[in-house]
PDB file of C-alpha atoms and ligand atoms in Angstrom:
ATOM      1  CA  MET A   1      13.694  -4.393 -10.191  1.00 77.00           C
ATOM      2  CA  ALA A   2      14.128  -1.875 -12.976  1.00 79.00           C
ATOM      3  CA  ASP A   3      10.829  -2.750 -14.678  1.00 94.00           C
ATOM      4  CA  CYS A   4       8.691  -2.594 -11.519  1.00 98.00           C
ATOM      5  CA  ILE A   5       6.515   0.542 -11.253  1.00 98.00           C
ATOM      6  CA  PHE A   6       6.540   0.569  -7.464  1.00 98.00           C
ATOM      7  CA  CYS A   7      10.329   0.063  -7.249  1.00 98.00           C
ATOM      8  CA  ARG A   8      10.634   3.078  -9.538  1.00 98.00           C
ATOM      9  CA  ILE A   9       8.352   5.138  -7.285  1.00 98.00           C
ATOM     10  CA  VAL A  10      10.357   4.063  -4.201  1.00 98.00           C
ATOM     11  CA  SER A  11      13.626   5.073  -5.894  1.00 97.00           C
ATOM     12  CA  GLY A  12      12.173   8.423  -6.996  1.00 97.00           C
ATOM     13  CA  GLU A  13      12.644   7.592 -10.659  1.00 97.00           C
ATOM     14  CA  MET A  14       8.886   7.784 -11.216  1.00 97.00           C
ATOM     15  CA  PRO A  15       6.780  10.593  -9.731  1.00 98.00           C
ATOM     16  CA  ALA A  16       4.094   9.942  -7.126  1.00 98.00           C
ATOM     17  CA  GLU A  17       2.429  11.903  -4.361  1.00 98.00           C
ATOM     18  CA  ILE A  18       4.344  10.473  -1.434  1.00 98.00           C
ATOM     19  CA  VAL A  19       2.726  10.866   1.988  1.00 98.00           C
ATOM     20  CA  HIS A  20       5.289   8.923   4.053  1.00 98.00           C
ATOM     21  CA  LYS A  21       8.741   7.462   3.500  1.00 98.00           C
ATOM     22  CA  ASP A  22      11.215   5.798   5.857  1.00 98.00           C
ATOM     23  CA  ASP A  23      13.933   3.173   5.649  1.00 98.00           C
ATOM     24  CA  LEU A  24      11.455   0.291   5.248  1.00 98.00           C
ATOM     25  CA  VAL A  25       8.308   1.545   3.534  1.00 98.00           C
ATOM     26  CA  THR A  26       6.889   4.172   1.178  1.00 98.00           C
ATOM     27  CA  ALA A  27       3.271   5.380   1.133  1.00 99.00           C
ATOM     28  CA  PHE A  28       1.862   7.267  -1.864  1.00 99.00           C
ATOM     29  CA  ARG A  29      -1.518   8.178  -3.308  1.00 98.00           C
ATOM     30  CA  ASP A  30      -3.057   5.750  -5.794  1.00 98.00           C
ATOM     31  CA  VAL A  31      -3.094   7.170  -9.331  1.00 98.00           C
ATOM     32  CA  ASN A  32      -6.671   5.886  -9.804  1.00 98.00           C
ATOM     33  CA  PRO A  33      -8.290   6.517  -6.424  1.00 98.00           C
ATOM     34  CA  GLN A  34     -11.316   4.430  -5.442  1.00 98.00           C
ATOM     35  CA  ALA A  35     -12.143   6.576  -2.408  1.00 98.00           C
ATOM     36  CA  PRO A  36     -11.370  10.138  -1.221  1.00 98.00           C
ATOM     37  CA  THR A  37      -8.345   8.681   0.565  1.00 98.00           C
ATOM     38  CA  HIS A  38      -6.616   5.924  -1.410  1.00 98.00           C
ATOM     39  CA  VAL A  39      -3.011   5.432  -0.398  1.00 99.00           C
ATOM     40  CA  LEU A  40      -0.720   2.504  -1.193  1.00 99.00           C
ATOM     41  CA  VAL A  41       1.825   1.397   1.396  1.00 99.00           C
ATOM     42  CA  VAL A  42       4.672  -0.653  -0.087  1.00 98.00           C
ATOM     43  CA  PRO A  43       7.917  -2.159   1.190  1.00 98.00           C
ATOM     44  CA  ASN A  44      10.950  -0.346  -0.192  1.00 98.00           C
ATOM     45  CA  LYS A  45      12.403  -3.679  -1.237  1.00 97.00           C
ATOM     46  CA  HIS A  46      10.860  -5.641  -4.087  1.00 98.00           C
ATOM     47  CA  ILE A  47       8.667  -8.499  -2.880  1.00 98.00           C
ATOM     48  CA  PRO A  48       6.352  -9.749  -5.639  1.00 98.00           C
ATOM     49  CA  ALA A  49       3.341 -10.897  -3.594  1.00 98.00           C
ATOM     50  CA  LEU A  50       2.099 -11.738  -0.099  1.00 98.00           C
ATOM     51  CA  THR A  51       2.924 -15.374  -0.857  1.00 98.00           C
ATOM     52  CA  ALA A  52       6.616 -14.448  -1.144  1.00 98.00           C
ATOM     53  CA  LEU A  53       6.815 -13.024   2.390  1.00 97.00           C
ATOM     54  CA  GLY A  54       8.989 -14.991   4.779  1.00 95.00           C
ATOM     55  CA  ASP A  55       9.657 -14.965   8.511  1.00 95.00           C
ATOM     56  CA  ASP A  56      12.279 -12.260   7.976  1.00 95.00           C
ATOM     57  CA  GLU A  57       9.526  -9.913   6.834  1.00 96.00           C
ATOM     58  CA  ARG A  58       7.390 -10.082   9.994  1.00 96.00           C
ATOM     59  CA  ARG A  59       8.615  -6.734  11.274  1.00 97.00           C
ATOM     60  CA  LEU A  60       8.270  -5.209   7.830  1.00 98.00           C
ATOM     61  CA  VAL A  61       4.631  -6.311   7.494  1.00 98.00           C
ATOM     62  CA  GLY A  62       3.825  -4.980  10.960  1.00 98.00           C
ATOM     63  CA  HIS A  63       5.415  -1.693   9.997  1.00 98.00           C
ATOM     64  CA  ILE A  64       3.380  -1.500   6.791  1.00 98.00           C
ATOM     65  CA  ILE A  65       0.128  -1.891   8.765  1.00 98.00           C
ATOM     66  CA  GLN A  66       1.204   0.626  11.403  1.00 98.00           C
ATOM     67  CA  THR A  67       2.142   3.079   8.654  1.00 98.00           C
ATOM     68  CA  ALA A  68      -1.277   2.665   7.021  1.00 98.00           C
ATOM     69  CA  VAL A  69      -2.933   3.364  10.385  1.00 98.00           C
ATOM     70  CA  LYS A  70      -0.791   6.464  10.920  1.00 98.00           C
ATOM     71  CA  VAL A  71      -1.623   7.777   7.459  1.00 98.00           C
ATOM     72  CA  ALA A  72      -5.332   7.100   8.165  1.00 98.00           C
ATOM     73  CA  GLU A  73      -5.010   9.127  11.342  1.00 98.00           C
ATOM     74  CA  SER A  74      -3.309  11.998   9.506  1.00 98.00           C
ATOM     75  CA  GLU A  75      -6.116  11.928   6.919  1.00 98.00           C
ATOM     76  CA  GLY A  76      -8.650  12.354   9.751  1.00 98.00           C
ATOM     77  CA  LEU A  77     -10.157   8.889   9.325  1.00 98.00           C
ATOM     78  CA  ASN A  78      -9.849   7.437  12.830  1.00 97.00           C
ATOM     79  CA  GLU A  79     -13.390   8.249  13.911  1.00 97.00           C
ATOM     80  CA  ARG A  80     -15.198   7.477  10.649  1.00 96.00           C
ATOM     81  CA  GLY A  81     -13.192   4.346   9.865  1.00 98.00           C
ATOM     82  CA  PHE A  82     -11.091   3.057   7.019  1.00 98.00           C
ATOM     83  CA  ARG A  83      -9.993  -0.165   5.318  1.00 98.00           C
ATOM     84  CA  VAL A  84      -6.545  -1.699   4.827  1.00 98.00           C
ATOM     85  CA  VAL A  85      -6.496  -4.461   2.234  1.00 98.00           C
ATOM     86  CA  ALA A  86      -4.004  -6.324   0.048  1.00 98.00           C
ATOM     87  CA  ASN A  87      -4.835  -8.230  -3.121  1.00 98.00           C
ATOM     88  CA  CYS A  88      -2.858 -11.378  -3.906  1.00 98.00           C
ATOM     89  CA  GLY A  89      -2.958 -13.169  -7.236  1.00 98.00           C
ATOM     90  CA  PRO A  90      -5.240 -12.990 -10.296  1.00 97.00           C
ATOM     91  CA  GLU A  91      -8.638 -13.707  -8.713  1.00 97.00           C
ATOM     92  CA  ALA A  92      -8.068 -10.976  -6.133  1.00 98.00           C
ATOM     93  CA  GLY A  93      -7.113  -8.582  -8.932  1.00 96.00           C
ATOM     94  CA  GLN A  94      -3.465  -8.006  -8.038  1.00 98.00           C
ATOM     95  CA  SER A  95      -2.211  -5.907 -10.943  1.00 98.00           C
ATOM     96  CA  VAL A  96       1.223  -4.791  -9.716  1.00 98.00           C
ATOM     97  CA  ASP A  97       3.666  -7.509  -8.674  1.00 98.00           C
ATOM     98  CA  HIS A  98       5.189  -5.607  -5.743  1.00 98.00           C
ATOM     99  CA  VAL A  99       3.493  -6.108  -2.356  1.00 98.00           C
ATOM    100  CA  HIS A 100       1.173  -3.205  -1.552  1.00 98.00           C
ATOM    101  CA  PHE A 101      -1.519  -2.545   1.002  1.00 98.00           C
ATOM    102  CA  HIS A 102      -4.373  -0.223   0.057  1.00 98.00           C
ATOM    103  CA  LEU A 103      -5.591   2.283   2.632  1.00 98.00           C
ATOM    104  CA  LEU A 104      -9.124   3.340   1.680  1.00 98.00           C
ATOM    105  CA  GLY A 105     -11.393   5.791   3.449  1.00 98.00           C
ATOM    106  CA  GLY A 106     -13.443   8.939   3.312  1.00 98.00           C
ATOM    107  CA  ARG A 107     -16.658   7.271   2.147  1.00 98.00           C
ATOM    108  CA  ALA A 108     -18.821   4.315   3.196  1.00 97.00           C
ATOM    109  CA  LEU A 109     -17.086   1.192   1.865  1.00 97.00           C
ATOM    110  CA  GLY A 110     -19.183  -1.766   0.731  1.00 95.00           C
ATOM    111  CA  TRP A 111     -18.630  -5.272   2.042  1.00 96.00           C
ATOM    112  CA  PRO A 112     -18.128  -7.940   0.843  1.00 93.00           C
ATOM    113  CA  PRO A 113     -16.102  -6.748  -2.156  1.00 89.00           C
ATOM    114  CA  GLY A 114     -17.295  -7.870  -5.589  1.00 84.00           C
TER     115      GLY A 114
HETATM  116  P1  5GP B 201      -3.819  -3.949  -7.183  1.00 61.78           P
HETATM  117  O1  5GP B 201      -4.845  -3.942  -8.277  1.00 61.78           O
HETATM  118  O2  5GP B 201      -2.557  -4.671  -7.607  1.00 61.78           O
HETATM  119  O3  5GP B 201      -4.331  -4.422  -5.849  1.00 61.78           O
HETATM  120  O4  5GP B 201      -3.438  -2.427  -6.939  1.00 61.78           O
HETATM  121  C1  5GP B 201      -2.554  -1.749  -7.752  1.00 61.78           C
HETATM  122  C2  5GP B 201      -2.876  -0.286  -7.609  1.00 61.78           C
HETATM  123  O5  5GP B 201      -1.787   0.457  -8.100  1.00 61.78           O
HETATM  124  C3  5GP B 201      -4.122   0.165  -8.384  1.00 61.78           C
HETATM  125  O6  5GP B 201      -5.074   0.702  -7.480  1.00 61.78           O
HETATM  126  C4  5GP B 201      -3.574   1.200  -9.353  1.00 61.78           C
HETATM  127  O7  5GP B 201      -4.448   2.290  -9.545  1.00 61.78           O
HETATM  128  C5  5GP B 201      -2.278   1.626  -8.700  1.00 61.78           C
HETATM  129  N1  5GP B 201      -1.253   2.065  -9.629  1.00 61.78           N
HETATM  130  C6  5GP B 201      -0.863   1.446 -10.783  1.00 61.78           C
HETATM  131  N2  5GP B 201       0.123   2.131 -11.386  1.00 61.78           N
HETATM  132  C7  5GP B 201       0.367   3.209 -10.588  1.00 61.78           C
HETATM  133  C8  5GP B 201       1.294   4.293 -10.700  1.00 61.78           C
HETATM  134  O8  5GP B 201       2.081   4.404 -11.644  1.00 61.78           O
HETATM  135  N3  5GP B 201       1.262   5.226  -9.720  1.00 61.78           N
HETATM  136  C9  5GP B 201       0.399   5.135  -8.647  1.00 61.78           C
HETATM  137  N4  5GP B 201       0.462   6.107  -7.726  1.00 61.78           N
HETATM  138  N5  5GP B 201      -0.479   4.111  -8.518  1.00 61.78           N
HETATM  139  C10 5GP B 201      -0.497   3.167  -9.479  1.00 61.78           C
HETATM  140 ZN1   ZN B 202       9.152  -3.669  -7.105  1.00 61.78          ZN
END
C-alpha cells in the first residue's frame, strides 16, 4: 500500500526509530508519544484494521503481542507494568488504517480511557 504511512515505515521508505524488526512485524517509536515509552508494533503486511484479521493471522497476532512484551522488557517495564492496546474504528480513535498495537509505559496510566 503505497499511500499507507506504516507500510512506508516497514519498507524503510519513511524514517522511524525502529526498536525491533523481523520477518513478520516491525516495532517503532510513536512520533507523538503519550508516555515515556510509546512504541507501535505493526504487521509487516498491510491489514487495515483488527476487523480484517482472519484465522491465517492467529500466529501473527500472537507474535505482535509477544514482541510488545519483549520490547516492554527491554525498556525496563516488567516490574512497573505497561499497557498494550489497539484502537479499531472511529469511536476508538483509530487514525492509521494499518493494524497497530500501542505499547505504553513509564508512567501511571489512567483507566478507563476517555
Ligand atoms: P491510532 O490513533 O490509530 O490508534 O494510532 C496511530 C498512532 O500513530 C498515533 O499514536 C500517532 O502518533 C502515530 N503516528 C502517526 N503517524 C506516524 C508517523 O509517521 N510515524 C510514527 N512513528 N508514528 C506515527
Ligand atoms: Zn499499511
